Short mmCIF file of C-alpha atoms and ligand atoms in Angstrom, two decimals:
data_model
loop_
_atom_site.label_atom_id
_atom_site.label_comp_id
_atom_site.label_asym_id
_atom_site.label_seq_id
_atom_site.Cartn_x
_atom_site.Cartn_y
_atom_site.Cartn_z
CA UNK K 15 0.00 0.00 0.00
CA UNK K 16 1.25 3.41 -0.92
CA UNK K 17 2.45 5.74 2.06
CA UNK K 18 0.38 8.33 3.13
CA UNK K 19 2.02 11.44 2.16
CA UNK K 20 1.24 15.20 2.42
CA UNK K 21 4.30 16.40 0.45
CA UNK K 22 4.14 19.23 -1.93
CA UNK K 23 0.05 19.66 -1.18
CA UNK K 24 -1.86 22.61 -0.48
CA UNK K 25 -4.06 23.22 2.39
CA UNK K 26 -7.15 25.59 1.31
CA UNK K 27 -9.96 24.16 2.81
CA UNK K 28 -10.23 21.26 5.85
CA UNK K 29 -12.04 19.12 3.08
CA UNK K 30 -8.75 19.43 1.04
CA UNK K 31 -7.85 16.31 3.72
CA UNK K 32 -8.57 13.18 3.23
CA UNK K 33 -9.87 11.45 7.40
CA UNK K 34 -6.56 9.20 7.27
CA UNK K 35 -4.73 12.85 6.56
CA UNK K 36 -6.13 14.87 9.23
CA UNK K 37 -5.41 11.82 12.05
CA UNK K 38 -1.37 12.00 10.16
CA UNK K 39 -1.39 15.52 11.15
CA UNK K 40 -2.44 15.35 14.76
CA UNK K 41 -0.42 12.28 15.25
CA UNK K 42 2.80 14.37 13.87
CA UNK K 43 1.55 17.19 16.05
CA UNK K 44 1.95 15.42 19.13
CA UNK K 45 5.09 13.83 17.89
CA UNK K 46 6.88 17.18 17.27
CA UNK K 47 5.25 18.70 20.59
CA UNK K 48 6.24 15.82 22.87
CA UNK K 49 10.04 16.10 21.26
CA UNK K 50 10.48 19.17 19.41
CA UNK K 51 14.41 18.91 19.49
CA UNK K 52 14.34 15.37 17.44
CA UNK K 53 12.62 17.86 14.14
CA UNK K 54 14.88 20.89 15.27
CA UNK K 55 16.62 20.74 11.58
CA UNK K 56 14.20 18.81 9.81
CA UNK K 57 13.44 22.03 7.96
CA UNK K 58 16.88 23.48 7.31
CA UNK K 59 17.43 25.41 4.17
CA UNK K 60 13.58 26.00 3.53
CA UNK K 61 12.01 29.22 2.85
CA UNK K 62 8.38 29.93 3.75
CA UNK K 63 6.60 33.44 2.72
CA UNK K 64 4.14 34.29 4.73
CA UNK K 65 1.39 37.40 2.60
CA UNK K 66 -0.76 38.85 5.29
CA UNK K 67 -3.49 41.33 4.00
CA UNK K 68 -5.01 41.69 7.35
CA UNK K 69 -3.27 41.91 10.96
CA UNK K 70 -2.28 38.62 13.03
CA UNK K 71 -0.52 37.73 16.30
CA UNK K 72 -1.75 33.88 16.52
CA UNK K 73 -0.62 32.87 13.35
CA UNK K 74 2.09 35.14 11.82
CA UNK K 75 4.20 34.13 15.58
CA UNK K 76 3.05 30.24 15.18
CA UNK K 77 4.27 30.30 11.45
CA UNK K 78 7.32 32.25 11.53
CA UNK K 79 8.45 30.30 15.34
CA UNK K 80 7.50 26.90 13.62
CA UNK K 81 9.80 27.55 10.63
CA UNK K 82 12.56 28.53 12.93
CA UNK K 83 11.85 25.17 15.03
CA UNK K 84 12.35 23.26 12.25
CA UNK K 85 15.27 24.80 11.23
CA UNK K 86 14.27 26.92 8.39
CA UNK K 87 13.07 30.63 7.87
CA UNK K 88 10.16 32.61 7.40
CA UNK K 89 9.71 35.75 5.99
CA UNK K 90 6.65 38.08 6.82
CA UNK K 91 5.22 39.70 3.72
CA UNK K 92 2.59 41.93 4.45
CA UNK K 93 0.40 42.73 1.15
CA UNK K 94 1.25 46.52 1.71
CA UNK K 95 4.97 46.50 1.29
CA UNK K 96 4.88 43.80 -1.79
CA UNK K 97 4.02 45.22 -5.13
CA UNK K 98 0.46 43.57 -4.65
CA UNK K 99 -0.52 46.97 -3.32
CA UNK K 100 0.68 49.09 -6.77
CA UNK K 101 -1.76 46.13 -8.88
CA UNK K 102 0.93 43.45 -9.75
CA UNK K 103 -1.80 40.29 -9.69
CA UNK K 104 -2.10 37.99 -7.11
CA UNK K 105 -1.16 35.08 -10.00
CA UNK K 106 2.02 37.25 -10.97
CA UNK K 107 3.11 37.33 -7.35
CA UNK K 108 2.24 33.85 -7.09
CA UNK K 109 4.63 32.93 -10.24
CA UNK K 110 7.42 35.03 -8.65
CA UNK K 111 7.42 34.07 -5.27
CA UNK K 112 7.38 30.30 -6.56
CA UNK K 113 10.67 30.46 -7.56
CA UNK K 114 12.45 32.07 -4.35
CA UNK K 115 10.49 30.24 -1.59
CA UNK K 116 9.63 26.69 -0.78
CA UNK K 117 6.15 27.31 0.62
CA UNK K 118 3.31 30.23 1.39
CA UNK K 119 0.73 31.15 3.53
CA UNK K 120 -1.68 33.57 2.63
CA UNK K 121 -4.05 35.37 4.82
CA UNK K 122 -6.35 37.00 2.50
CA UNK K 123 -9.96 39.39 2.55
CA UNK K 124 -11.38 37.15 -0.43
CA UNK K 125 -10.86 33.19 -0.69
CA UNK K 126 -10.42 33.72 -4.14
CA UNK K 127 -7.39 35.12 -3.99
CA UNK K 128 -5.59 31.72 -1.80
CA UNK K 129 -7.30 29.39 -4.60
CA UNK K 130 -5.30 31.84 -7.88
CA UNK K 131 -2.30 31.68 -5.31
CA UNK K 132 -2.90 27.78 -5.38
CA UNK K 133 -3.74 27.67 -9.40
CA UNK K 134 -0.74 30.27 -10.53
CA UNK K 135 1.95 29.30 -8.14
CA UNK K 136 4.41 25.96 -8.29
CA UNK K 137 4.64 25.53 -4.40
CA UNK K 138 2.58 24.50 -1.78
CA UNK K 139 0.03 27.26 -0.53
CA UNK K 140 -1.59 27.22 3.02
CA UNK K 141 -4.35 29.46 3.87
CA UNK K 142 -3.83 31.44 6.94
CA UNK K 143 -7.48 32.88 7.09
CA UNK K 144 -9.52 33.75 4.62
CA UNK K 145 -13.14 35.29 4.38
CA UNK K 146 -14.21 31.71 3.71
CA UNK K 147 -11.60 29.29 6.10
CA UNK K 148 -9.37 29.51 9.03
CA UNK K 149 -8.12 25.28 8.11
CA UNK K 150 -4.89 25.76 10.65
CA UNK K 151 -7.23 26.94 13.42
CA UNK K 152 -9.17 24.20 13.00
CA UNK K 153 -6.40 21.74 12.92
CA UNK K 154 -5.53 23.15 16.53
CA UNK K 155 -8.73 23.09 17.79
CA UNK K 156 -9.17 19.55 16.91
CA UNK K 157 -5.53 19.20 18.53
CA UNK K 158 -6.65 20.53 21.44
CA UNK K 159 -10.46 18.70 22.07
CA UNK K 160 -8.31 15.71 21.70
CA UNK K 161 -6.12 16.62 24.30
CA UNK K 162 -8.44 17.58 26.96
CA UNK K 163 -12.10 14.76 25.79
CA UNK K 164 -9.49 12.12 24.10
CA UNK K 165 -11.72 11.70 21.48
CA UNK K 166 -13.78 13.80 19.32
CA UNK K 167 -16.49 11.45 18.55
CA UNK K 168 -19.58 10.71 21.46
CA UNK K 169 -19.12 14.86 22.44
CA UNK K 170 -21.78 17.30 21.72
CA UNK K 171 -19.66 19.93 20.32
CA UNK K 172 -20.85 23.35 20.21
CA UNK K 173 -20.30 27.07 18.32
CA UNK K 174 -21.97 29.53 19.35
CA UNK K 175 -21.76 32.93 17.26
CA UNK K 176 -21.47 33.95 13.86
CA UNK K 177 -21.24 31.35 10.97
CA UNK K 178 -17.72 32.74 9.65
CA UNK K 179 -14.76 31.17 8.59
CA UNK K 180 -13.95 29.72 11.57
CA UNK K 181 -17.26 28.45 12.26
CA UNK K 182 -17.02 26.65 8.41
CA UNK K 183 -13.41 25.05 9.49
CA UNK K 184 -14.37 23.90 12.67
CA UNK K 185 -17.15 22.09 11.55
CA UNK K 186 -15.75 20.66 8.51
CA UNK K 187 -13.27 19.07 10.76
CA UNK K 188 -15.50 17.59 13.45
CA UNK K 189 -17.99 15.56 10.73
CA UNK K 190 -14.90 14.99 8.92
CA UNK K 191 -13.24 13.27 12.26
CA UNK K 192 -17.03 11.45 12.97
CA UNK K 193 -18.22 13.82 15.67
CA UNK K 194 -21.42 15.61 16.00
CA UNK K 195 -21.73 19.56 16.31
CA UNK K 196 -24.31 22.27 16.78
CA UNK K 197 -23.84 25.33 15.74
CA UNK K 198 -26.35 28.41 17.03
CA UNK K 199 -26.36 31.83 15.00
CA UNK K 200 -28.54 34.57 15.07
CA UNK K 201 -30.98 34.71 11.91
CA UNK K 202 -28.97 36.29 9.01
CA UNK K 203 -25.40 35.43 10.11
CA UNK K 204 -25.81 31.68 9.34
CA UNK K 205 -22.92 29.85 8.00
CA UNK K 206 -23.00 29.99 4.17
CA UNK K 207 -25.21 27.05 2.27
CA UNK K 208 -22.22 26.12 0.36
CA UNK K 209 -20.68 24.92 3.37
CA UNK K 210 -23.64 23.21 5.16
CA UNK K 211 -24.23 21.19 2.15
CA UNK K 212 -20.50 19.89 2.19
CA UNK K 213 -20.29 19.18 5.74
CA UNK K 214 -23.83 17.57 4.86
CA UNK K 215 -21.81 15.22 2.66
CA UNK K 216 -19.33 14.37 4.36
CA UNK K 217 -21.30 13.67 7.65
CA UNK K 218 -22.65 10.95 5.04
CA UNK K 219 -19.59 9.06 4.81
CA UNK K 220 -18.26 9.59 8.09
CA UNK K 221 -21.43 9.10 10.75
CA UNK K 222 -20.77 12.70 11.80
CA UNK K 223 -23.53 15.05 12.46
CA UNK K 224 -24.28 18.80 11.86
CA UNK K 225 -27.14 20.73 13.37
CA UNK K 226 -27.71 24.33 12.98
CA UNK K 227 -30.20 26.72 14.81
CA UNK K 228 -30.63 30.41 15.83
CA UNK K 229 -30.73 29.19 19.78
CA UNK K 230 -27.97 29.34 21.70
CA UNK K 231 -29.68 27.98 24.99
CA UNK K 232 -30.74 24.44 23.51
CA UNK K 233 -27.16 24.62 21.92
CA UNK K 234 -25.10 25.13 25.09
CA UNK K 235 -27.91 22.77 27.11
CA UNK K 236 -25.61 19.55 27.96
CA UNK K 237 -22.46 20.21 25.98
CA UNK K 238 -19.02 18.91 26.27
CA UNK K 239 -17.49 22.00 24.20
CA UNK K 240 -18.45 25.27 23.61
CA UNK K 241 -16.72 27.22 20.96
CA UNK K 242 -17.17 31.18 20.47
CA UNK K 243 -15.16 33.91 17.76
CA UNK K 244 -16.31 37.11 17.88
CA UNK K 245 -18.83 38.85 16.32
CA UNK K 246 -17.29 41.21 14.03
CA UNK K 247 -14.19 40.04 12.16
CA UNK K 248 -11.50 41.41 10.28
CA UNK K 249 -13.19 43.38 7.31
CA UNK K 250 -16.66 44.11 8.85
CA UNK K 251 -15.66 46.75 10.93
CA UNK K 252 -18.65 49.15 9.88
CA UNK K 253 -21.01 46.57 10.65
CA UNK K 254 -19.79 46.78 14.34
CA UNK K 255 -22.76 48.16 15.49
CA UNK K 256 -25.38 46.36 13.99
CA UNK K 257 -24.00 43.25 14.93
CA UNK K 258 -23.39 44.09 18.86
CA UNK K 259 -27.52 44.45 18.68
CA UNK K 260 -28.16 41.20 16.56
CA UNK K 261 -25.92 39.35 18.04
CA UNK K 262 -27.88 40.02 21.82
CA UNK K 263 -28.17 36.71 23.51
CA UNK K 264 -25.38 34.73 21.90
CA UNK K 265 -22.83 36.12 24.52
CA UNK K 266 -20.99 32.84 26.40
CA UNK K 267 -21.30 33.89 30.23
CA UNK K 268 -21.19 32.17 33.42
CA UNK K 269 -25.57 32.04 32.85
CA UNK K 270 -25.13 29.91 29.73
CA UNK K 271 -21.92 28.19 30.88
CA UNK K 272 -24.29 26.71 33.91
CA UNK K 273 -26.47 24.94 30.94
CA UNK K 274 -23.30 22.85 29.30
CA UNK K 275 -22.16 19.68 31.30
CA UNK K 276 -19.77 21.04 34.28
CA UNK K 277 -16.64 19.59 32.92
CA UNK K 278 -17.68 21.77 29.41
CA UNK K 279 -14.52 23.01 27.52
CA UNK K 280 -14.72 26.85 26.57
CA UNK K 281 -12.68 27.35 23.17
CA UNK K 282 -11.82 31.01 21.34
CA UNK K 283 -9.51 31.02 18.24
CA UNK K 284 -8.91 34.88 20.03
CA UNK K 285 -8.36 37.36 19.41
CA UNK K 286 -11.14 37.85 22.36
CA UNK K 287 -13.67 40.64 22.18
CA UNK K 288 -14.28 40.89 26.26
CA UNK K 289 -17.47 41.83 27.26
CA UNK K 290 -19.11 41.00 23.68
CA UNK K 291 -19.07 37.18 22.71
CA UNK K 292 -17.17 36.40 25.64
CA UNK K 293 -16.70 37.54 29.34
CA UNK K 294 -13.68 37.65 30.94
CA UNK K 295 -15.17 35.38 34.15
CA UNK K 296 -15.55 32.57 31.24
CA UNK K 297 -12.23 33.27 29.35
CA UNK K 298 -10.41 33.24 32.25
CA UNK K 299 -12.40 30.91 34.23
CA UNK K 300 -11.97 26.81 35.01
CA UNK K 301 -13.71 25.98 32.16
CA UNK K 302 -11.30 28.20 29.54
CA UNK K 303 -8.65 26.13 27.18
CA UNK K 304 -8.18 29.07 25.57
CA UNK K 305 -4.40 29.63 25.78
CA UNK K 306 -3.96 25.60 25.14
CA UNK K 307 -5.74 26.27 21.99
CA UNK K 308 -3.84 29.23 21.22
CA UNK K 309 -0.10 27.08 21.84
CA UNK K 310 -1.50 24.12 19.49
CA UNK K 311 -1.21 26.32 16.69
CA UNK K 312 2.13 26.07 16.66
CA UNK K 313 2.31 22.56 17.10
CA UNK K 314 -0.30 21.51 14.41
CA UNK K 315 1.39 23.83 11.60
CA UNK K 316 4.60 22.31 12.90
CA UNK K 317 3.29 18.98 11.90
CA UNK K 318 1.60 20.47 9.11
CA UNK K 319 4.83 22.10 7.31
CA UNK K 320 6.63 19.54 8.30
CA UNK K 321 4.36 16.81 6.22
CA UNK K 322 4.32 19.32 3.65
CA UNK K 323 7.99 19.93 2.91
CA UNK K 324 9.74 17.47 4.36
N1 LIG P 23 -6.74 32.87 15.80
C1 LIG P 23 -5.99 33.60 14.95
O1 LIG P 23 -5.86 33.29 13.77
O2 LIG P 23 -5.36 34.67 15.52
P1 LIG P 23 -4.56 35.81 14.76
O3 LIG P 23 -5.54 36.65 14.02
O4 LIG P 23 -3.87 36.56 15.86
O5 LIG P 23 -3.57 35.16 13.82
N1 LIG P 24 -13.42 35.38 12.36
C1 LIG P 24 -12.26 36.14 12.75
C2 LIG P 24 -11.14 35.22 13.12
C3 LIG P 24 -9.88 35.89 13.60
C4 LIG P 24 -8.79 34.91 13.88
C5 LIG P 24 -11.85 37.07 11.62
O1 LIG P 24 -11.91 36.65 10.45
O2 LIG P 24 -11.49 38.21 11.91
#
């Protein structure tokens, strides 16, 4: 049988991965966490470019640390400063930057532009956000639900909040890995059709199990995780307003917290929004695996680069 192999692949979407690909990654993950000195040149002499059209602390540190980890180098290429900004196309840059690097990740305003990335360049392309997917958030949120349940299967699995792109990764990746999650969004900020009807598919072959609704009570009632992002992301700034009204009654606080079961895990990609989606009793309370979450980052794109360029 032919080895299981992520090398030279992109990683757009979560259902880019195959079932038997997502378990390679989280196995590697805790490989490389458990002994990070045995991969601390398994990386040397490769170059990853990192284009960020939009601000990050989570990733841009996980990325750049990882590459340095693994005993190569990452360079930070923020749209503004690269000739993207003047007009050069995103499939120009693509070409170019193919031949000086070994890898990119792109976090982008439109989806569009990771998939021309993907079509025009010769190297592997990650997405590092986009309006559509957050993939390597959702490979450390899986990281970390195994950590703390073991399993990710038998849990009810919960996101309360808007239906964004990391709403779309995070459930992709549960029905992909068999589990079962609700996800609870006010009316008008449900996660886009496109995406229900593939996680509808794939909950077909897998036995996993997606149920959306606009009630966050009934969604937090008994669960094992609760999940929140905020309510206004990167891009939707104007909307600010609006939202903080619509989005009334989908705040996680201790009140709904008493609903899920009392071991519950409370999960943020962050950045946190205190005192909207989130209060700082929850995010900082007993319940919180927030800053567990936030570590795993760097130890699933660890895994994830190194599957990809090794
Ligand atoms: N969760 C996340 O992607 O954080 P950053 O925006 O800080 O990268
Ligand atoms: N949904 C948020 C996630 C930030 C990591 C945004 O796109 O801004």
């Amino acid at each position: 049988m032919k080895k299981l192999s992520l090398k030279g692949r992109h990683l757009l979407s979560i259902s880019d991965l195959s079932i038997p690909e997502i378990e390679l990654i989280l196995k590697t993950a805790r490989t490389i966490k458990k002994n990070p000195k045995k991969f601390a040149s398994a990386l040397k002499g490769k170059n990853l470019g990192m284009i960020f059209q939009k601000p990050s602390t989570r990733t841009r540190v996980s990325f750049e640390v990882a590459m340095y980890q693994l005993g190569g180098q990452a360079l930070n290429l923020t749209s503004n400063e690269l000739q993207l900004k003047r007009g050069e196309t995103v499939a120009d840059t693509a070409r170019v930057l193919s031949r000086f690097l070994d890898a990119m990740t792109a976090r982008v305003f439109s989806h569009n532009d990771v998939l021309e990335l993907a079509k025009y360049g010769t190297i592997p392309v990650i997405n590092a956000l986009s309006d559509y997917e957050h993939p390597c958030q959702a490979l450390a949120d899986v990281l970390t639900i195994l950590e703390h349940k073991k399993t990710v299967k038998n849990l009810k699995i919960t996101y309360i909040g808007d239906g964004n792109n990391v709403a779309h990764s995070l459930v992709l990746a549960v029905v992909k890995l068999g589990g079962y999650i609700q996800v609870a969004t006010p009316k008008g900020y449900e996660m886009q059709d496109s995406l229900i009807q593939t996680a509808h598919k794939i909950c077909k072959q897998t036995g996993g199990k997606l149920v959306v609704s606009h009630d966050p009570q009934a969604t937090a009632d008994q669960a094992d995780v609760i999940y929140a992002d905020v309510w206004t992301s990167m891009g939707q700034e104007e909307e600010h307003k609006k939202r903080l009204a619509d989005f009334q009654g989908f705040q996680i606080n201790s009140d709904l917290l008493t609903r899920a079961k009392k071991d519950c895990i409370v999960m943020h990609c962050l950045p946190a929004h205190r005192g909207e989606e989130i209060t700082d009793e929850v995010v900082d309370g007993p319940n919180s695996v927030v800053w567990d979450q936030a570590e795993n980052r760097l130890h699933a794109q660890k895994a994830l680069l190194y599957l990809v360029l090794k």
